[in-house]
Short mmCIF file of C-alpha atoms and ligand atoms in Angstrom, two decimals:
data_model
loop_
_atom_site.label_atom_id
_atom_site.label_comp_id
_atom_site.label_asym_id
_atom_site.label_seq_id
_atom_site.Cartn_x
_atom_site.Cartn_y
_atom_site.Cartn_z
CA ASP E 1210 -4.74 -54.27 91.81
CA LYS E 1211 -6.39 -56.73 94.17
CA GLY E 1212 -3.03 -58.33 94.98
CA GLY E 1213 -4.39 -61.88 94.78
CA TRP E 1214 -7.50 -61.18 96.89
CA SER E 1215 -10.98 -62.03 95.60
CA SER E 1216 -12.12 -58.42 96.00
CA PHE E 1217 -10.79 -55.01 96.96
CA MET E 1218 -12.87 -55.22 100.10
CA ALA E 1219 -11.17 -58.49 101.13
CA LYS E 1220 -7.79 -56.87 100.50
CA GLU E 1221 -8.74 -53.75 102.42
CA VAL E 1222 -10.04 -55.68 105.45
CA SER E 1223 -6.76 -57.59 105.47
CA GLU E 1224 -5.00 -54.20 105.57
CA GLU E 1225 -6.77 -53.03 108.74
CA PRO E 1226 -3.71 -53.70 110.93
CA GLU E 1227 -1.49 -51.56 108.67
CA ALA E 1228 -4.13 -48.84 108.41
CA VAL E 1229 -3.88 -48.37 112.18
CA ALA E 1230 -0.09 -48.78 112.34
CA ASN E 1231 0.54 -46.35 109.46
CA THR E 1232 -1.78 -43.76 110.97
CA ILE E 1233 0.20 -43.89 114.23
CA ARG E 1234 3.62 -43.89 112.52
CA GLY E 1235 5.60 -40.66 112.85
CA ARG E 1236 3.17 -39.26 115.41
CA VAL E 1237 4.52 -40.86 118.59
CA HIS E 1238 7.85 -39.91 120.11
CA ASP E 1239 9.05 -41.14 123.50
CA GLY E 1240 5.56 -42.28 124.39
CA LEU E 1241 4.07 -38.88 123.62
CA VAL E 1242 1.81 -37.93 120.76
CA GLN E 1243 3.32 -35.35 118.42
CA ILE E 1244 1.33 -34.65 115.31
CA PRO E 1245 3.60 -32.57 113.04
CA GLU E 1246 0.61 -31.18 111.11
CA LEU E 1247 -0.66 -29.57 114.32
CA ASP E 1248 2.60 -27.82 115.25
CA GLY E 1249 1.94 -24.21 116.14
CA LEU E 1250 -1.83 -24.69 116.13
CA ASP E 1251 -2.42 -25.01 119.90
CA GLU E 1252 -4.83 -22.09 119.73
CA LEU E 1253 -7.28 -24.35 117.88
CA PHE E 1254 -7.56 -26.44 121.03
CA THR E 1255 -7.05 -24.01 123.90
CA GLY E 1256 -9.46 -21.34 122.68
CA ILE E 1257 -12.50 -23.61 122.44
CA ASP E 1258 -15.22 -24.77 124.76
CA ARG E 1259 -16.74 -27.45 122.57
CA VAL E 1260 -16.14 -29.79 119.67
CA ILE E 1261 -18.65 -30.78 117.01
CA VAL E 1262 -17.79 -33.76 114.85
CA ILE E 1263 -19.47 -33.84 111.46
CA ALA E 1264 -19.40 -36.72 108.99
CA CYS E 1265 -21.64 -39.15 107.13
CA GLY E 1266 -22.17 -42.91 107.25
CA THR E 1267 -19.26 -44.96 108.48
CA ALA E 1268 -17.17 -41.84 109.10
CA ALA E 1269 -19.91 -40.58 111.45
CA TYR E 1270 -19.73 -43.85 113.40
CA ALA E 1271 -15.97 -43.36 113.74
CA GLY E 1272 -16.84 -39.89 115.08
CA MET E 1273 -19.20 -41.41 117.66
CA VAL E 1274 -16.38 -43.65 118.89
CA GLY E 1275 -13.98 -40.67 118.90
CA LYS E 1276 -16.36 -38.69 121.12
CA TYR E 1277 -15.68 -41.04 124.03
CA ALA E 1278 -11.92 -40.53 123.72
CA LEU E 1279 -12.10 -36.75 123.26
CA GLU E 1280 -14.34 -36.36 126.29
CA GLN E 1281 -12.43 -38.81 128.46
CA TRP E 1282 -8.91 -37.66 127.59
CA ALA E 1283 -9.29 -34.01 126.58
CA ARG E 1284 -12.23 -33.19 128.91
CA VAL E 1285 -13.97 -31.15 126.22
CA PRO E 1286 -17.67 -31.60 125.43
CA VAL E 1287 -18.27 -33.26 122.06
CA ASP E 1288 -21.34 -33.58 119.87
CA VAL E 1289 -21.45 -35.78 116.80
CA GLU E 1290 -23.74 -34.75 113.96
CA LEU E 1291 -24.56 -36.05 110.53
CA ALA E 1292 -23.12 -33.47 108.15
CA HIS E 1293 -26.30 -33.25 106.07
CA GLU E 1294 -28.37 -32.33 109.12
CA PHE E 1295 -25.93 -29.84 110.58
CA ARG E 1296 -26.48 -26.65 108.64
CA TYR E 1297 -30.23 -26.89 108.35
CA ARG E 1298 -30.93 -26.15 111.97
CA ASP E 1299 -29.14 -22.92 112.77
CA PRO E 1300 -26.52 -24.56 115.02
CA VAL E 1301 -25.08 -22.56 117.93
CA ILE E 1302 -21.44 -22.22 116.86
CA GLY E 1303 -18.76 -19.56 116.83
CA PRO E 1304 -15.06 -18.89 117.44
CA ARG E 1305 -15.03 -21.11 120.54
CA THR E 1306 -16.27 -24.13 118.57
CA LEU E 1307 -13.93 -26.60 116.89
CA VAL E 1308 -15.65 -28.46 114.07
CA VAL E 1309 -13.87 -31.73 113.28
CA SER E 1310 -14.90 -33.24 109.96
CA ILE E 1311 -14.16 -36.84 109.06
CA SER E 1312 -14.12 -38.03 105.47
CA GLN E 1313 -12.26 -40.84 103.74
CA SER E 1314 -12.59 -39.30 100.29
CA GLY E 1315 -12.44 -35.67 101.37
CA GLU E 1316 -15.00 -34.96 98.66
CA THR E 1317 -18.35 -35.84 100.27
CA MET E 1318 -20.54 -32.88 99.38
CA ASP E 1319 -22.68 -33.03 102.54
CA THR E 1320 -19.56 -32.85 104.69
CA LEU E 1321 -17.90 -30.17 102.57
CA MET E 1322 -20.96 -27.91 102.75
CA ALA E 1323 -21.13 -28.35 106.53
CA VAL E 1324 -17.43 -27.42 106.87
CA LYS E 1325 -17.92 -24.29 104.74
CA TYR E 1326 -20.95 -23.35 106.80
CA ALA E 1327 -18.98 -23.77 110.04
CA ARG E 1328 -16.13 -21.59 108.76
CA GLU E 1329 -18.50 -18.86 107.69
CA ALA E 1330 -20.03 -18.94 111.17
CA GLY E 1331 -16.55 -18.32 112.60
CA ALA E 1332 -15.85 -21.79 113.95
CA LYS E 1333 -12.41 -23.38 113.79
CA THR E 1334 -12.20 -26.40 111.49
CA LEU E 1335 -10.06 -29.50 111.47
CA SER E 1336 -10.30 -32.22 108.83
CA ILE E 1337 -9.54 -35.91 109.30
CA CYS E 1338 -9.13 -37.22 105.80
CA ASN E 1339 -7.61 -40.16 103.93
CA THR E 1340 -6.98 -38.43 100.61
CA GLN E 1341 -4.06 -36.03 100.19
CA GLY E 1342 -5.05 -32.70 98.73
CA ALA E 1343 -8.82 -33.38 98.70
CA THR E 1344 -11.32 -30.53 98.87
CA ILE E 1345 -12.43 -30.84 102.52
CA PRO E 1346 -8.90 -30.61 103.99
CA ARG E 1347 -8.19 -27.66 101.71
CA GLU E 1348 -11.21 -25.89 103.19
CA SER E 1349 -10.11 -26.53 106.79
CA ASP E 1350 -7.79 -24.71 109.23
CA ALA E 1351 -5.96 -27.92 110.13
CA ILE E 1352 -5.59 -31.45 108.76
CA VAL E 1353 -4.80 -34.80 110.31
CA TYR E 1354 -4.45 -37.36 107.55
CA THR E 1355 -5.36 -40.99 108.07
CA HIS E 1356 -2.82 -43.23 106.36
CA ALA E 1357 -5.03 -46.16 105.42
CA GLY E 1358 -3.83 -46.08 101.81
CA PRO E 1359 -6.27 -45.81 98.89
CA GLU E 1360 -9.64 -47.42 99.59
CA VAL E 1361 -11.28 -48.76 96.43
CA ALA E 1362 -14.24 -50.89 97.59
CA VAL E 1363 -17.37 -48.78 98.05
CA ALA E 1364 -17.85 -50.04 101.61
CA SER E 1365 -15.43 -48.35 103.97
CA THR E 1366 -13.40 -50.71 106.17
CA LYS E 1367 -9.72 -49.92 106.70
CA ALA E 1368 -10.48 -46.19 106.57
CA PHE E 1369 -12.85 -46.66 109.53
CA VAL E 1370 -10.18 -48.09 111.85
CA ALA E 1371 -7.75 -45.42 110.62
CA GLN E 1372 -10.30 -42.69 111.41
CA ILE E 1373 -10.75 -43.95 114.97
CA THR E 1374 -6.95 -44.10 115.33
CA ALA E 1375 -6.55 -40.50 114.11
CA LEU E 1376 -9.30 -39.35 116.49
CA TYR E 1377 -7.54 -41.06 119.40
CA LEU E 1378 -4.22 -39.42 118.51
CA LEU E 1379 -6.04 -36.11 118.25
CA ALA E 1380 -7.75 -36.66 121.61
CA LEU E 1381 -4.41 -37.39 123.29
CA HIS E 1382 -2.87 -34.33 121.62
CA VAL E 1383 -5.73 -32.08 122.72
CA GLY E 1384 -5.61 -33.62 126.20
CA ARG E 1385 -1.97 -32.57 126.51
CA VAL E 1386 -2.43 -29.11 125.02
CA ARG E 1387 -5.36 -28.41 127.35
CA GLY E 1388 -3.47 -29.80 130.33
CA ALA E 1389 -6.04 -32.55 130.95
CA LEU E 1390 -3.58 -35.45 130.71
CA SER E 1391 -0.22 -36.18 132.32
CA ALA E 1392 2.66 -37.45 130.20
CA GLU E 1393 2.34 -40.73 132.06
CA ALA E 1394 -1.36 -41.09 131.21
CA ILE E 1395 -0.63 -40.33 127.56
CA ALA E 1396 2.17 -42.91 127.44
CA GLU E 1397 -0.21 -45.52 128.87
CA GLN E 1398 -2.86 -44.89 126.19
CA VAL E 1399 -0.25 -44.71 123.42
CA ALA E 1400 1.03 -48.15 124.43
CA GLN E 1401 -2.54 -49.50 124.20
CA LEU E 1402 -3.00 -47.93 120.78
CA GLU E 1403 0.31 -49.27 119.51
CA ALA E 1404 -0.77 -52.79 120.51
CA VAL E 1405 -3.90 -52.62 118.34
CA PRO E 1406 -2.47 -53.58 114.91
CA GLU E 1407 -1.12 -56.87 116.20
CA LYS E 1408 -4.44 -57.60 117.94
CA ILE E 1409 -6.42 -56.93 114.76
CA ALA E 1410 -4.05 -59.25 112.91
CA ARG E 1411 -4.83 -61.91 115.50
CA VAL E 1412 -8.58 -61.53 114.93
CA LEU E 1413 -8.04 -61.89 111.18
CA ALA E 1414 -5.84 -64.93 111.62
CA SER E 1415 -8.01 -66.77 114.12
CA GLU E 1416 -11.58 -65.80 113.16
CA GLN E 1417 -11.72 -65.14 109.42
CA GLU E 1418 -12.39 -68.69 108.27
CA HIS E 1419 -14.84 -69.38 111.09
CA ILE E 1420 -16.84 -66.21 110.35
CA GLU E 1421 -16.92 -66.81 106.60
CA GLN E 1422 -18.26 -70.30 107.13
CA PHE E 1423 -20.83 -69.06 109.57
CA ALA E 1424 -21.87 -66.24 107.17
CA HIS E 1425 -22.39 -68.91 104.54
CA TRP E 1426 -24.94 -70.71 106.72
CA MET E 1427 -26.73 -67.42 107.25
CA ALA E 1428 -27.11 -66.59 103.54
CA ASP E 1429 -30.94 -66.89 103.73
CA THR E 1430 -31.32 -64.58 106.71
CA ARG E 1431 -33.71 -61.69 106.12
CA SER E 1432 -32.99 -59.52 109.11
CA VAL E 1433 -30.12 -59.07 111.56
CA ILE E 1434 -29.99 -56.99 114.73
CA PHE E 1435 -26.78 -55.57 116.23
CA LEU E 1436 -26.55 -54.47 119.86
CA GLY E 1437 -23.86 -52.57 121.73
CA ARG E 1438 -23.36 -50.26 124.68
CA HIS E 1439 -20.89 -47.40 125.18
CA VAL E 1440 -18.29 -47.59 122.37
CA GLY E 1441 -19.92 -50.85 121.30
CA TYR E 1442 -23.01 -48.93 120.21
CA PRO E 1443 -21.44 -47.18 117.19
CA ILE E 1444 -19.85 -50.52 116.31
CA ALA E 1445 -23.32 -52.09 116.26
CA LEU E 1446 -24.43 -49.31 113.91
CA GLU E 1447 -21.41 -49.90 111.69
CA GLY E 1448 -22.05 -53.67 111.57
CA ALA E 1449 -25.64 -53.05 110.52
CA LEU E 1450 -24.70 -50.46 107.88
CA LYS E 1451 -22.12 -52.75 106.28
CA LEU E 1452 -24.60 -55.61 106.10
CA LYS E 1453 -27.30 -53.46 104.48
CA GLU E 1454 -24.83 -51.91 102.12
CA ILE E 1455 -23.20 -54.96 100.60
CA SER E 1456 -25.51 -57.89 101.33
CA TYR E 1457 -28.89 -56.09 100.99
CA ILE E 1458 -30.15 -57.62 104.20
CA HIS E 1459 -32.24 -55.53 106.52
CA ALA E 1460 -30.15 -54.80 109.58
CA GLU E 1461 -30.44 -52.43 112.49
CA GLY E 1462 -28.11 -51.43 115.26
CA PHE E 1463 -29.42 -50.47 118.69
CA ALA E 1464 -27.97 -49.32 121.97
CA ALA E 1465 -28.52 -52.43 124.09
CA GLY E 1466 -30.23 -50.46 126.86
CA GLU E 1467 -32.78 -49.10 124.40
CA LEU E 1468 -34.05 -52.57 123.58
CA LYS E 1469 -36.63 -52.68 126.36
CA HIS E 1470 -37.99 -49.31 125.20
CA GLY E 1471 -39.36 -50.82 121.99
CA PRO E 1472 -37.12 -52.84 119.73
CA ILE E 1473 -37.39 -55.96 121.90
CA ALA E 1474 -40.81 -56.45 120.28
CA LEU E 1475 -38.92 -57.42 117.11
CA ILE E 1476 -37.39 -60.47 118.78
CA GLU E 1477 -38.98 -63.72 117.70
CA PRO E 1478 -37.60 -67.25 117.70
CA GLY E 1479 -34.58 -67.56 115.42
CA GLN E 1480 -33.90 -63.82 115.05
CA PRO E 1481 -30.12 -63.40 114.70
CA VAL E 1482 -28.71 -60.80 117.09
CA PHE E 1483 -25.06 -59.79 117.18
CA VAL E 1484 -24.03 -58.51 120.58
CA MET E 1485 -20.87 -56.52 121.23
CA VAL E 1486 -19.91 -57.80 124.68
CA PRO E 1487 -17.67 -55.45 126.69
CA SER E 1488 -14.65 -56.93 128.39
CA PRO E 1489 -15.39 -58.63 131.75
CA THR E 1490 -11.87 -57.67 132.82
CA SER E 1491 -11.70 -54.02 131.82
CA SER E 1492 -15.44 -53.12 132.02
CA PRO E 1493 -17.06 -55.54 134.47
CA LEU E 1494 -20.07 -53.28 135.07
CA LEU E 1495 -20.95 -52.91 131.40
CA HIS E 1496 -20.21 -56.57 130.84
CA ALA E 1497 -22.80 -57.60 133.44
CA LYS E 1498 -25.40 -55.28 131.89
CA VAL E 1499 -24.86 -56.69 128.42
CA VAL E 1500 -24.99 -60.27 129.64
CA SER E 1501 -28.35 -59.49 131.20
CA ASN E 1502 -29.51 -57.95 127.89
CA ILE E 1503 -28.46 -61.18 126.19
CA GLN E 1504 -30.47 -63.24 128.67
CA GLU E 1505 -33.59 -61.14 128.02
CA ILE E 1506 -33.54 -61.67 124.28
CA ARG E 1507 -32.33 -65.22 124.49
CA ALA E 1508 -35.40 -66.02 126.60
CA ARG E 1509 -37.49 -64.79 123.64
CA GLY E 1510 -35.77 -67.12 121.21
CA ALA E 1511 -33.11 -64.87 119.68
CA ARG E 1512 -30.07 -66.52 118.14
CA ILE E 1513 -27.11 -64.85 119.81
CA ILE E 1514 -23.84 -64.16 118.06
CA ALA E 1515 -21.54 -62.71 120.70
CA VAL E 1516 -18.44 -60.70 119.86
CA ALA E 1517 -16.58 -61.27 123.10
CA GLU E 1518 -13.16 -61.14 124.64
CA GLU E 1519 -10.97 -64.22 124.58
CA GLY E 1520 -11.56 -66.06 127.82
CA ASP E 1521 -14.97 -64.53 128.55
CA ALA E 1522 -16.78 -67.68 129.67
CA ALA E 1523 -19.88 -65.87 130.99
CA VAL E 1524 -21.36 -65.57 127.49
CA LEU E 1525 -20.96 -69.25 126.63
CA PRO E 1526 -24.23 -70.55 128.12
CA PHE E 1527 -26.24 -67.94 126.18
CA ALA E 1528 -24.48 -67.61 122.84
CA ASP E 1529 -25.03 -69.71 119.74
CA GLU E 1530 -21.81 -68.38 118.24
CA VAL E 1531 -18.89 -66.61 119.87
CA LEU E 1532 -16.52 -64.49 117.80
CA ARG E 1533 -13.40 -63.79 119.84
CA ILE E 1534 -11.37 -60.60 120.18
CA PRO E 1535 -8.19 -60.09 122.27
CA LEU E 1536 -8.26 -58.35 125.65
CA ALA E 1537 -8.17 -54.55 125.46
CA GLU E 1538 -9.09 -51.51 127.53
CA PRO E 1539 -12.68 -50.34 126.80
CA LEU E 1540 -11.76 -47.53 124.39
CA PHE E 1541 -9.67 -49.88 122.28
CA GLU E 1542 -12.29 -52.60 121.93
CA PRO E 1543 -14.09 -50.96 118.96
CA LEU E 1544 -10.96 -51.26 116.83
CA LEU E 1545 -11.05 -55.01 117.42
CA ALA E 1546 -14.80 -55.71 117.60
CA VAL E 1547 -15.50 -54.14 114.21
CA VAL E 1548 -13.21 -56.58 112.42
CA PRO E 1549 -15.49 -59.66 112.76
CA LEU E 1550 -18.42 -57.51 111.57
CA HIS E 1551 -16.56 -56.43 108.44
CA ILE E 1552 -15.63 -60.06 107.72
CA PHE E 1553 -19.21 -61.16 108.35
CA ALA E 1554 -20.78 -58.61 105.98
CA MET E 1555 -18.29 -59.55 103.29
CA GLY E 1556 -18.78 -63.27 103.86
CA LEU E 1557 -22.54 -62.99 103.65
CA ALA E 1558 -22.49 -60.88 100.48
CA THR E 1559 -20.07 -63.35 98.92
CA ALA E 1560 -22.29 -66.29 99.92
CA LYS E 1561 -25.18 -64.54 98.15
CA GLY E 1562 -23.05 -64.16 95.02
CA LEU E 1563 -22.99 -60.37 95.18
CA ASP E 1564 -20.28 -57.99 94.02
CA VAL E 1565 -18.90 -56.83 97.36
CA ASP E 1566 -16.85 -54.02 95.85
CA GLN E 1567 -19.65 -52.43 93.85
CA PRO E 1568 -22.98 -52.62 95.71
CA ARG E 1569 -26.03 -51.48 93.78
CA ASN E 1570 -27.14 -47.83 93.92
CA LEU E 1571 -23.94 -46.64 95.60
CA ALA E 1572 -20.84 -44.70 94.59
CA LYS E 1573 -17.53 -44.54 96.47
CA SER E 1574 -17.72 -40.84 96.93
CA VAL E 1575 -21.04 -39.02 97.25
CA THR E 1576 -20.51 -35.68 95.54
CA VAL E 1577 -24.13 -34.56 95.48
CA GLU E 1578 -26.07 -33.16 98.41
C1 F6R W 2617 -20.10 -47.04 104.28
C2 F6R W 2617 -19.60 -45.97 103.46
C3 F6R W 2617 -20.25 -44.60 103.55
C4 F6R W 2617 -19.18 -43.52 103.75
C5 F6R W 2617 -19.83 -42.13 103.70
C6 F6R W 2617 -18.81 -41.04 103.96
O1 F6R W 2617 -19.36 -48.19 104.11
O2 F6R W 2617 -18.66 -46.14 102.74
O3 F6R W 2617 -21.20 -44.56 104.58
O4 F6R W 2617 -18.55 -43.75 104.97
O5 F6R W 2617 -20.41 -41.93 102.45
O6 F6R W 2617 -17.80 -41.05 102.99
P1 F6R W 2617 -16.48 -40.21 103.19
O7 F6R W 2617 -15.78 -40.79 104.37
O8 F6R W 2617 -15.70 -40.37 101.93
O9 F6R W 2617 -16.89 -38.79 103.45
#
């Protein structure tokens, strides 16, 4: 039931605030993270020296965002790998490796096979999954469910923000168990996380109409570039994937710093480029770098669409469009910055008259390898 929305995807994007809130619910007590599913499983986190995150597509981008939190808060080295690449290269894993899989459906064959491979090699396994009782969590030593609710549209949206939320809760949990974080530090991050749903709701309320209109004007666009740095990089990849997936427009995401190593040759007058601009308040250094990246491509004629913090005036002289997100600490920006990109992909596909819920050639759950 679309509940009055024009598509499941529209409904599911509108549910992004609840997807985050429901994933947090019941897992925070007195400012501390307590994940009941992980009770008695401290050994999974103390007896390891590295984490490997495996997933596909959008779930892998959530994993890339989660890496920053796990490394920063839990001080454990993290690699993120595409599940379908993982077991074909004789990975160095064993009992001191925790393999964290991420899957909305819990049935993705590539991810399932990678989890089985990891278990057979003696690694510990933890599944982040949105579907109760699915195969991947059943094959894992531990489970942290995302509570995004059923996701029907093929393109993953609310599950993505729920996956990042679950990874952040996990990172705070592991940080405590490994003694890397004080109770005070955890409480500070928890407060930031708890503020996210309301901030996403603000983006939806203030930007949705503007972005849809703007997507409409862009319906003839043939190629779109997305740039980001730090946690903005996986968001750029996610923005590009969603656009390819539902609007059939060629799109690529790049790490902004990589531009000068090749991709800048693609920039010609009129080329639309979305730029995830870090907060000038909470990441001034990164902000300055990204503004200089914007100037470089702007000088070559790019049309800049900046996803920037409310009140960031530095981008105004260089941006053709500014999509605003509320102020947040760096690690929490991805949960906000992705929202305009989801709305944009949906708006553009709708403007082209496409079925946003059922893109061609794709199935919701990929059960073949
Ligand atoms: C993108 C998308 C896919 C899935 C990927 C993994 O919008 O939906 O890239 O994210 O196929 O699916 P799950 O999370 O079910 O393993």
